[in-house]
Amino acid sequence: MGSIPEPQPALRVIIVGGSYGGLSAALNLQDLCHGLPPRDSPPAVGTEFVPGPQFPIDITIVDERDGFYHLIGSPLALASETFAQKFWIKYSDMPALQSPDIHVLQGSVTSVDPARKIAIYTPHGNNTVPAELAYDYFIAAAGLRRPWPVVPQSLRKKEFLLKTGEHTRSSTAAKHGVVIVGGGAVGVEMAAELKHTHPSLPVTLVHSHSKLLSSEPLPDEVKDTALELLRETDVTVLMNHRLERSEEEVDGEGGKCVRVWFANGESLRAGRVDLAVSRGRPATGFLPAEVLDGEGYVKIKADLSFAPDHFAVGDLAKWSGIKRCGAAMHMGYYAVHNIHQLMAVRERAATAGKEEKEPKFLELGEIPPMIGLAVGKKAVAYWPERGVSSGEEVLSAFFGEDLGFSICWNHMRLGTAPEGKVE
Ligand SMILES: Cc1cc2nc3c(=O)[nH]c(=O)nc-3n(C[C@H](O)[C@H](O)[C@H](O)COP(=O)(O)OP(=O)(O)OC[C@H]3O[C@@H](n4cnc5c(N)ncnc54)[C@H](O)[C@@H]3O)c2cc1C
């Protein structure tokens, strides 16, 4: 009499961070484990997809927020309450995550022990008792910490909408206009979106260097085009103005305003001042110090691993190239392709008693500097093969009509409920 095979235990995967990198990892892994083409890399037209082995999986995404926030749309969310509402989708409302294979926990991962394969996380909400999460594979996708208003600090959609709503209303009511400090990509987009959405509001961008995007390794033509487009939107741009201090004062009509002083002795009056100067620091405090570099970035290999069965993707990974959401999603896919390979070789060895074959890993190559920057109704883009391009058609290609929200949403198929396993 034959025996009924034992059901295979689900392989447990923990993903810290449910944004571009983390969601891409979760959903591509589910595709692969269901025998489906990975959504990040569908088969080329005319070629047939050959499914790999299928595995029962149990993916846990831990995120401090209660939903996915379309971070690259932040400059528009700060200028428009309609877009703020659209850009934060609670995980419980996201069709792609309504799968028995994927669970989302709202909380902070505080430490990880790669040797024991245990992560500690502190839930948010009523029960804040730290809990242990055991896993087989681990993916760090926790991004960078950046201050408000560059990145919202709220962890729940409700608070986020209150805070951004207050911010938008206070900006538009600023009789003496808004000054944005910092001419990096974020400052340029914040100034441009505010002016584009509220054309009668005086908006000034101040930057301490002689070129915008001065800390990015990009050709001068990109920086000069960004300045040209920003001036076309009627943002006042002050180059070589290093902020020294700002102090409250009363205007001639008895209203409150801010006097902004620069190192060159000049000053100007503003209704409010927003800082867009921070580069952010990696949110990697939960990882052992030996896997981090001096700045806190995770030292990954080309296969994205930083320890056996442990991977890091997105902004927190130490890799070449400007930090971009496209790169984060791409890395998420590469990491789970490699995890799926590991699952496959181990299963083969366990069931057939054969030696583990070498897994076929995908490896990241050098990523050159490239950028797409939205500036009001136009955009400037640069990548090495195509050089610099700009205009309304570039905005449409890189950002659509909602600062990239629909492009990312559709690319990761976040609005589509998961398909079942291929029989
Ligand atoms: C204002 C702004 C505009 C941008 N514009 C563009 C653009 O136009 N194009 C472009 O390509 N890129 C742009 N970027 C960069 C892009 O947003 C990042 O490259 C991208 O967000 C990286 O994705 P990620 O998944 O690595 O991390 P993030 O998007 O930062 O997500 C990290 C997630 O991890 C969670 N988290 C952090 N720590 C923990 C923890 N300990 N426990 C649990 N959860 C945790 C966070 O809550 C968050 O959800 C912009 C960035 C900013 C700030």
Coordinates of C-alpha atoms and ligand atoms in Angstrom, one line a residue:
M1 CA 0.0 0.0 0.0
G2 CA 1.4 3.4 -1.0
S3 CA 1.7 6.1 1.6
I4 CA 0.1 9.5 1.2
P5 CA 2.9 12.1 0.7
E6 CA 3.3 14.5 3.6
P7 CA 2.3 18.0 2.7
Q8 CA 5.3 20.2 2.2
P9 CA 5.7 22.8 4.9
A10 CA 5.4 26.4 3.5
L11 CA 8.7 28.2 3.1
R12 CA 8.7 31.3 5.2
V13 CA 9.9 34.6 3.7
I14 CA 10.1 37.8 5.8
I15 CA 10.2 41.1 3.9
V16 CA 10.9 44.2 5.9
G17 CA 9.3 47.2 4.0
G18 CA 6.3 47.1 1.8
S19 CA 7.1 49.7 -0.7
Y20 CA 8.5 49.4 -4.3
G21 CA 11.3 47.0 -3.4
G22 CA 9.3 44.9 -0.9
L23 CA 6.1 44.6 -2.9
S24 CA 8.0 43.8 -6.0
A25 CA 9.8 41.0 -4.1
A26 CA 6.6 39.6 -2.6
L27 CA 4.6 39.5 -5.8
N28 CA 7.3 38.2 -8.1
L29 CA 8.1 35.5 -5.6
Q30 CA 4.4 34.5 -5.5
D31 CA 4.4 34.4 -9.3
L32 CA 7.4 32.1 -9.4
C33 CA 6.2 29.8 -6.7
H34 CA 2.8 29.5 -8.5
G35 CA 4.5 28.6 -11.8
L36 CA 3.6 31.9 -13.4
P37 CA 5.9 34.3 -15.3
P38 CA 7.3 36.8 -12.9
R39 CA 5.5 40.2 -13.4
D40 CA 8.8 42.1 -13.5
S41 CA 10.1 40.0 -16.4
P42 CA 7.3 38.6 -18.6
P43 CA 8.4 36.3 -21.5
A44 CA 9.4 38.2 -24.7
V45 CA 6.8 38.1 -27.4
G46 CA 7.0 34.9 -29.3
T47 CA 8.8 33.0 -26.5
E48 CA 7.2 30.5 -24.2
F49 CA 7.5 30.7 -20.5
V50 CA 8.8 27.5 -18.9
P51 CA 7.6 27.4 -15.3
G52 CA 10.1 26.4 -12.6
P53 CA 9.1 24.2 -9.6
Q54 CA 6.2 25.4 -7.4
F55 CA 6.5 25.7 -3.7
P56 CA 4.0 26.5 -0.9
I57 CA 5.1 29.8 0.5
D58 CA 4.2 32.0 3.4
I59 CA 5.3 35.6 2.8
T60 CA 5.2 38.1 5.7
I61 CA 5.6 41.8 4.8
V62 CA 6.3 43.9 7.9
D63 CA 5.9 47.7 7.4
E64 CA 5.6 50.5 9.8
R65 CA 2.9 52.1 7.7
D66 CA -0.6 50.7 7.3
G67 CA -0.3 51.0 3.5
F68 CA 1.8 51.5 0.4
Y69 CA 2.8 55.2 -0.1
H70 CA 3.7 56.3 -3.6
L71 CA 6.8 58.2 -2.4
I72 CA 7.8 59.5 -5.8
G73 CA 4.5 61.3 -5.9
S74 CA 5.2 63.1 -2.6
P75 CA 5.8 66.5 -4.1
L76 CA 2.3 66.3 -5.7
A77 CA 0.7 64.9 -2.6
L78 CA 2.0 67.9 -0.6
A79 CA 0.4 70.3 -3.2
S80 CA -3.0 68.5 -3.7
E81 CA -5.3 66.7 -1.2
T82 CA -6.8 64.8 -4.1
F83 CA -3.5 63.2 -5.0
A84 CA -2.6 62.7 -1.3
Q85 CA -5.7 60.6 -1.0
K86 CA -4.8 58.6 -4.2
F87 CA -1.1 58.0 -3.3
W88 CA -1.6 56.1 0.0
I89 CA -3.3 52.7 -0.4
K90 CA -3.9 50.7 2.7
Y91 CA -2.5 47.2 2.4
S92 CA -6.0 45.8 3.4
D93 CA -7.4 47.6 0.3
M94 CA -4.8 46.4 -2.2
P95 CA -6.2 43.7 -4.4
A96 CA -2.7 42.1 -5.2
L97 CA -2.1 41.4 -1.5
Q98 CA -5.4 39.6 -1.0
S99 CA -3.7 36.2 -1.1
P100 CA -3.5 33.3 1.4
D101 CA 0.3 33.3 0.7
I102 CA 0.9 36.9 1.8
H103 CA 0.4 38.5 5.2
V104 CA 1.1 42.1 6.2
L105 CA 2.0 43.1 9.7
Q106 CA 2.0 46.7 10.8
G107 CA 5.0 47.2 13.0
S108 CA 8.8 47.8 13.1
V109 CA 11.4 45.2 12.8
T110 CA 14.0 46.0 15.4
S111 CA 16.6 43.3 15.1
V112 CA 17.5 40.2 13.0
D113 CA 19.7 37.3 13.9
P114 CA 20.8 35.8 10.6
A115 CA 22.4 32.8 12.2
R116 CA 19.2 31.7 14.1
K117 CA 16.9 33.1 11.3
I118 CA 14.8 35.0 13.8
A119 CA 13.6 38.6 13.4
I120 CA 12.1 40.6 16.2
Y121 CA 9.3 43.1 15.5
T122 CA 7.3 45.4 17.6
P123 CA 3.7 45.6 16.4
H124 CA 1.9 49.0 16.1
G125 CA -1.5 49.4 17.6
N126 CA -3.0 48.1 20.9
N127 CA -0.6 45.3 21.4
T128 CA 3.0 46.5 21.3
V129 CA 4.6 43.5 22.8
P130 CA 7.7 42.5 20.7
A131 CA 7.3 39.2 18.9
E132 CA 9.7 36.7 17.2
L133 CA 9.3 35.9 13.5
A134 CA 11.1 32.7 12.4
Y135 CA 11.9 32.5 8.7
D136 CA 13.7 30.6 6.0
Y137 CA 14.6 33.6 3.7
F138 CA 14.9 37.2 4.6
I139 CA 14.6 40.4 2.5
A140 CA 15.5 43.9 3.8
A141 CA 13.6 46.5 1.8
A142 CA 13.3 49.3 4.4
G143 CA 14.6 52.2 2.3
L144 CA 16.0 55.4 3.7
R145 CA 14.8 57.6 6.5
R146 CA 14.1 61.1 5.4
P147 CA 12.6 64.0 7.4
W148 CA 9.2 65.7 6.9
P149 CA 8.1 67.3 4.6
V150 CA 10.3 65.2 2.1
V151 CA 8.7 62.1 3.4
P152 CA 5.6 61.8 5.6
Q153 CA 6.2 60.6 9.1
S154 CA 2.6 59.4 9.7
L155 CA 2.2 55.6 9.9
R156 CA -1.5 55.6 9.2
K157 CA -3.4 56.9 6.2
K158 CA -5.8 58.9 8.3
E159 CA -3.0 60.9 10.1
F160 CA -1.2 61.3 6.8
L161 CA -4.2 62.9 5.2
L162 CA -4.7 65.2 8.1
K163 CA -1.0 66.3 8.1
T164 CA -0.6 66.7 4.3
G165 CA -4.0 68.5 4.2
E166 CA -2.8 71.0 6.8
H167 CA 0.4 71.4 4.9
T168 CA -1.3 72.1 1.6
R169 CA -3.7 74.6 3.1
S170 CA -1.0 76.4 5.0
S171 CA 1.1 76.6 1.8
T172 CA -1.7 78.0 -0.3
A173 CA -2.6 80.5 2.4
A174 CA 1.0 81.7 2.7
K175 CA 0.4 85.4 1.7
H176 CA 4.2 85.9 1.2
G177 CA 4.7 82.7 -0.7
V178 CA 6.6 79.6 0.0
V179 CA 10.4 79.2 0.0
I180 CA 11.8 75.7 -0.6
V181 CA 15.4 75.2 0.4
G182 CA 17.5 72.7 -1.5
G183 CA 17.8 72.3 -5.3
G184 CA 18.3 68.6 -5.4
A185 CA 15.7 66.4 -7.3
V186 CA 13.2 66.5 -4.4
G187 CA 13.4 70.3 -3.9
V188 CA 13.0 70.9 -7.7
E189 CA 10.0 68.7 -7.8
M190 CA 8.4 70.1 -4.7
A191 CA 8.8 73.7 -6.0
A192 CA 7.5 72.8 -9.5
E193 CA 4.5 70.8 -8.3
L194 CA 3.4 73.5 -5.8
K195 CA 3.6 76.2 -8.5
H196 CA 2.0 74.1 -11.2
T197 CA -0.9 73.2 -8.9
H198 CA -1.3 76.7 -7.5
P199 CA -0.1 79.1 -10.2
S200 CA -0.9 82.3 -8.3
L201 CA 1.2 81.2 -5.2
P202 CA 4.7 82.8 -5.2
V203 CA 7.2 79.9 -5.0
T204 CA 10.9 80.4 -4.6
L205 CA 13.6 77.7 -4.7
V206 CA 16.9 78.5 -3.1
H207 CA 20.0 76.5 -3.6
S208 CA 23.5 76.9 -2.2
H209 CA 25.4 75.9 -5.3
S210 CA 25.7 77.3 -8.8
K211 CA 23.9 74.3 -10.4
L212 CA 20.7 72.4 -9.5
L213 CA 21.1 68.7 -8.7
S214 CA 24.7 69.6 -7.7
S215 CA 25.4 66.5 -5.7
E216 CA 24.3 64.1 -8.5
P217 CA 26.9 62.7 -10.9
L218 CA 24.9 63.9 -14.0
P219 CA 26.0 65.9 -17.1
D220 CA 25.7 69.7 -16.8
E221 CA 23.1 69.6 -19.6
V222 CA 20.6 67.8 -17.3
K223 CA 21.2 70.4 -14.5
D224 CA 20.9 73.3 -16.9
T225 CA 17.7 71.9 -18.4
A226 CA 16.2 71.4 -15.0
L227 CA 16.8 75.1 -14.2
E228 CA 15.3 76.2 -17.6
L229 CA 12.2 74.1 -17.0
L230 CA 11.8 75.3 -13.4
R231 CA 12.0 78.9 -14.6
E232 CA 9.4 78.1 -17.3
T233 CA 7.0 77.1 -14.5
D234 CA 7.5 80.6 -13.0
V235 CA 9.3 79.4 -9.9
T236 CA 11.8 82.0 -8.8
V237 CA 15.2 80.3 -8.5
L238 CA 18.0 81.7 -6.4
M239 CA 21.3 80.0 -7.0
N240 CA 24.3 80.4 -4.7
H241 CA 22.1 81.2 -1.8
R242 CA 23.1 79.2 1.3
L243 CA 20.4 79.4 4.1
E244 CA 21.9 80.8 7.3
R245 CA 18.8 81.2 9.5
S246 CA 15.2 82.1 9.5
E247 CA 13.2 84.0 12.1
E248 CA 9.6 84.9 12.6
E249 CA 8.6 88.5 12.0
V250 CA 5.4 90.6 11.6
D251 CA 4.6 92.1 8.3
G252 CA 3.3 95.6 7.7
E253 CA -0.3 94.5 8.2
G254 CA 0.4 92.7 11.5
G255 CA 0.5 89.2 10.0
K256 CA 3.1 86.6 10.9
C257 CA 5.7 85.7 8.3
V258 CA 9.3 84.4 8.2
R259 CA 12.5 86.4 7.3
V260 CA 15.0 84.0 5.6
W261 CA 18.7 85.0 5.8
F262 CA 21.4 83.8 3.5
A263 CA 25.1 83.5 4.0
N264 CA 25.7 86.2 1.4
G265 CA 23.9 88.8 3.6
E266 CA 20.7 88.9 1.5
S267 CA 17.3 88.1 3.0
L268 CA 13.7 87.6 1.8
R269 CA 10.3 87.3 3.4
A270 CA 8.2 84.2 3.1
G271 CA 4.9 82.8 4.3
R272 CA 6.5 79.5 5.0
V273 CA 9.8 77.7 4.5
D274 CA 10.2 74.0 3.7
L275 CA 13.5 72.2 3.8
A276 CA 14.3 69.7 1.1
V277 CA 18.0 69.3 1.9
S278 CA 18.4 65.8 3.4
R279 CA 19.9 62.9 1.4
G280 CA 18.4 60.4 3.9
R281 CA 20.0 57.7 5.9
P282 CA 19.5 53.9 5.5
A283 CA 16.8 52.4 7.8
T284 CA 19.0 49.6 8.6
G285 CA 19.3 49.8 12.4
F286 CA 17.8 46.3 12.7
L287 CA 20.7 44.6 10.9
P288 CA 24.0 43.5 12.4
A289 CA 26.7 46.1 12.1
E290 CA 29.0 43.8 10.2
V291 CA 26.8 43.7 7.1
L292 CA 26.6 47.5 6.9
D293 CA 29.1 50.1 5.6
G294 CA 30.1 53.2 7.5
E295 CA 27.0 55.1 6.4
G296 CA 24.6 52.2 7.2
Y297 CA 24.1 50.9 3.7
V298 CA 23.9 47.1 3.3
K299 CA 26.9 45.6 1.7
I300 CA 25.4 43.3 -0.9
K301 CA 27.0 41.0 -3.4
A302 CA 25.9 41.1 -7.1
D303 CA 23.2 38.5 -6.4
L304 CA 21.8 40.9 -3.7
S305 CA 22.7 38.7 -0.8
F306 CA 24.4 40.0 2.3
A307 CA 24.5 36.7 4.2
P308 CA 23.3 33.2 3.2
D309 CA 19.5 33.3 2.5
H310 CA 19.5 37.0 3.4
F311 CA 19.0 39.7 0.7
A312 CA 18.7 43.5 0.6
V313 CA 16.9 45.5 -2.1
G314 CA 16.2 49.1 -3.0
D315 CA 17.5 52.3 -1.5
L316 CA 19.2 50.7 1.5
A317 CA 21.5 48.6 -0.6
K318 CA 25.0 49.8 -1.3
W319 CA 25.2 49.7 -5.1
S320 CA 26.0 52.1 -7.9
G321 CA 23.5 54.4 -9.5
I322 CA 21.1 57.1 -8.3
K323 CA 18.5 55.8 -5.9
R324 CA 15.3 55.2 -8.0
C325 CA 12.1 53.3 -7.6
G326 CA 12.6 51.4 -10.8
A327 CA 15.9 50.1 -9.5
A328 CA 14.2 49.1 -6.2
M329 CA 11.5 47.1 -8.1
H330 CA 14.1 45.5 -10.3
M331 CA 16.2 44.5 -7.3
G332 CA 13.1 43.0 -5.6
Y333 CA 12.6 40.7 -8.6
Y334 CA 16.3 39.7 -8.8
A335 CA 16.4 38.8 -5.1
V336 CA 13.4 36.6 -5.3
H337 CA 14.5 34.9 -8.5
N338 CA 17.6 34.0 -6.6
I339 CA 15.6 32.8 -3.6
H340 CA 13.4 30.7 -5.9
Q341 CA 16.6 29.1 -7.3
L342 CA 17.8 28.3 -3.8
M343 CA 14.4 26.7 -3.0
A344 CA 14.7 24.6 -6.2
V345 CA 18.1 23.2 -5.7
R346 CA 17.4 22.4 -2.1
E347 CA 14.2 20.6 -2.9
R348 CA 15.9 18.6 -5.7
A349 CA 18.6 17.6 -3.2
A350 CA 16.1 16.7 -0.5
T351 CA 13.6 14.7 -2.6
A352 CA 15.9 13.0 -5.1
G353 CA 18.7 12.6 -2.7
K354 CA 20.9 14.3 -5.3
E355 CA 23.6 16.8 -4.7
E356 CA 22.6 20.4 -4.7
K357 CA 23.1 21.8 -8.2
E358 CA 24.5 25.3 -8.5
P359 CA 21.7 27.8 -8.5
K360 CA 21.4 30.0 -11.5
F361 CA 21.5 33.5 -9.9
L362 CA 20.6 36.8 -11.6
E363 CA 23.3 39.3 -10.8
L364 CA 23.2 43.1 -10.8
G365 CA 25.5 44.9 -13.2
E366 CA 27.0 48.3 -12.6
I367 CA 24.1 50.9 -12.7
P368 CA 25.2 54.2 -14.4
P369 CA 23.7 57.5 -13.2
M370 CA 20.3 58.1 -14.7
I371 CA 17.3 60.2 -13.8
G372 CA 13.8 61.2 -14.7
L373 CA 12.8 64.5 -13.1
A374 CA 9.2 66.0 -13.3
V375 CA 9.2 69.8 -13.6
G376 CA 5.6 71.0 -13.8
K377 CA 4.1 70.0 -17.1
K378 CA 7.4 68.9 -18.6
A379 CA 10.2 66.6 -17.5
V380 CA 13.9 66.1 -18.1
A381 CA 15.4 62.6 -18.4
Y382 CA 18.9 61.3 -18.8
W383 CA 20.3 57.9 -19.3
P384 CA 23.6 57.1 -21.0
E385 CA 22.3 55.5 -24.2
R386 CA 19.8 58.2 -25.0
G387 CA 21.4 61.3 -23.5
V388 CA 19.3 64.2 -22.3
S389 CA 15.7 64.7 -23.4
S390 CA 13.0 67.0 -22.1
G391 CA 9.5 68.2 -22.8
E392 CA 5.8 67.3 -22.3
E393 CA 6.2 63.9 -24.0
V394 CA 9.0 63.0 -21.6
L395 CA 6.8 63.8 -18.6
S396 CA 4.1 61.6 -20.2
A397 CA 6.5 58.7 -20.8
F398 CA 8.2 58.8 -17.4
F399 CA 5.4 60.0 -15.1
G400 CA 2.0 59.8 -16.9
E401 CA -0.5 62.2 -15.5
D402 CA -0.1 61.3 -11.8
L403 CA 3.7 61.5 -11.1
G404 CA 4.3 57.9 -11.9
F405 CA 1.5 56.4 -9.7
S406 CA -0.3 54.5 -12.4
I407 CA 2.9 53.4 -14.0
C408 CA 4.1 51.8 -10.8
W409 CA 0.7 50.5 -9.9
N410 CA 0.3 48.8 -13.3
H411 CA 3.9 47.6 -13.4
M412 CA 3.5 45.7 -10.1
R413 CA -0.1 44.8 -10.9
L414 CA -1.2 46.1 -7.5
G415 CA -4.8 46.4 -8.6
T416 CA -5.1 42.7 -9.7
A417 CA -6.0 39.9 -7.4
P418 CA -3.5 37.0 -7.5
E419 CA -4.0 34.2 -9.9
G420 CA -4.0 30.6 -8.5
K421 CA -1.3 28.1 -9.0
V422 CA -0.7 26.6 -12.4
E423 CA -1.9 23.0 -12.3
Ligands
LIG1 C1 10.2 63.1 -2.6 C2 10.9 62.0 -3.4 C3 10.7 62.0 -4.8 C4 11.3 61.0 -5.5 N1 11.1 60.9 -6.9 C5 11.6 59.9 -7.6 C6 11.4 59.8 -9.0 O1 10.8 60.7 -9.6 N2 11.8 58.7 -9.6 C7 12.4 57.7 -9.0 O2 12.8 56.7 -9.6 N3 12.7 57.8 -7.7 C8 12.3 58.8 -7.0 N4 12.5 58.9 -5.6 C9 13.3 57.8 -5.0 C10 12.4 56.6 -4.7 O3 11.3 57.1 -4.0 C11 13.1 55.5 -4.0 O4 14.2 55.1 -4.8 C12 12.2 54.4 -3.6 O5 11.2 54.8 -2.7 C13 13.0 53.2 -3.0 O6 12.1 52.2 -2.6 P1 12.4 51.2 -1.4 O7 11.3 50.1 -1.6 O8 13.8 50.8 -1.4 O9 12.2 52.1 -0.1 P2 11.0 53.0 0.4 O10 10.1 53.4 -0.7 O11 11.7 54.1 1.2 O12 10.2 52.1 1.4 C14 10.7 51.6 2.6 C15 9.5 51.0 3.4 O13 10.1 50.3 4.6 C16 9.3 50.7 5.7 N5 10.2 50.5 6.9 C17 11.4 51.2 7.1 N6 12.0 50.7 8.2 C18 11.2 49.7 8.7 C19 11.3 48.8 9.8 N7 12.3 48.8 10.7 N8 10.3 47.9 10.0 C20 9.3 47.8 9.1 N9 9.1 48.6 8.0 C21 10.1 49.5 7.8 C22 8.8 52.1 5.4 O14 7.7 52.3 6.2 C23 8.6 52.0 3.9 O15 7.3 51.7 3.6 C24 12.0 59.9 -4.9 C25 12.2 60.0 -3.5 C26 11.6 61.1 -2.8 C27 11.8 61.1 -1.3

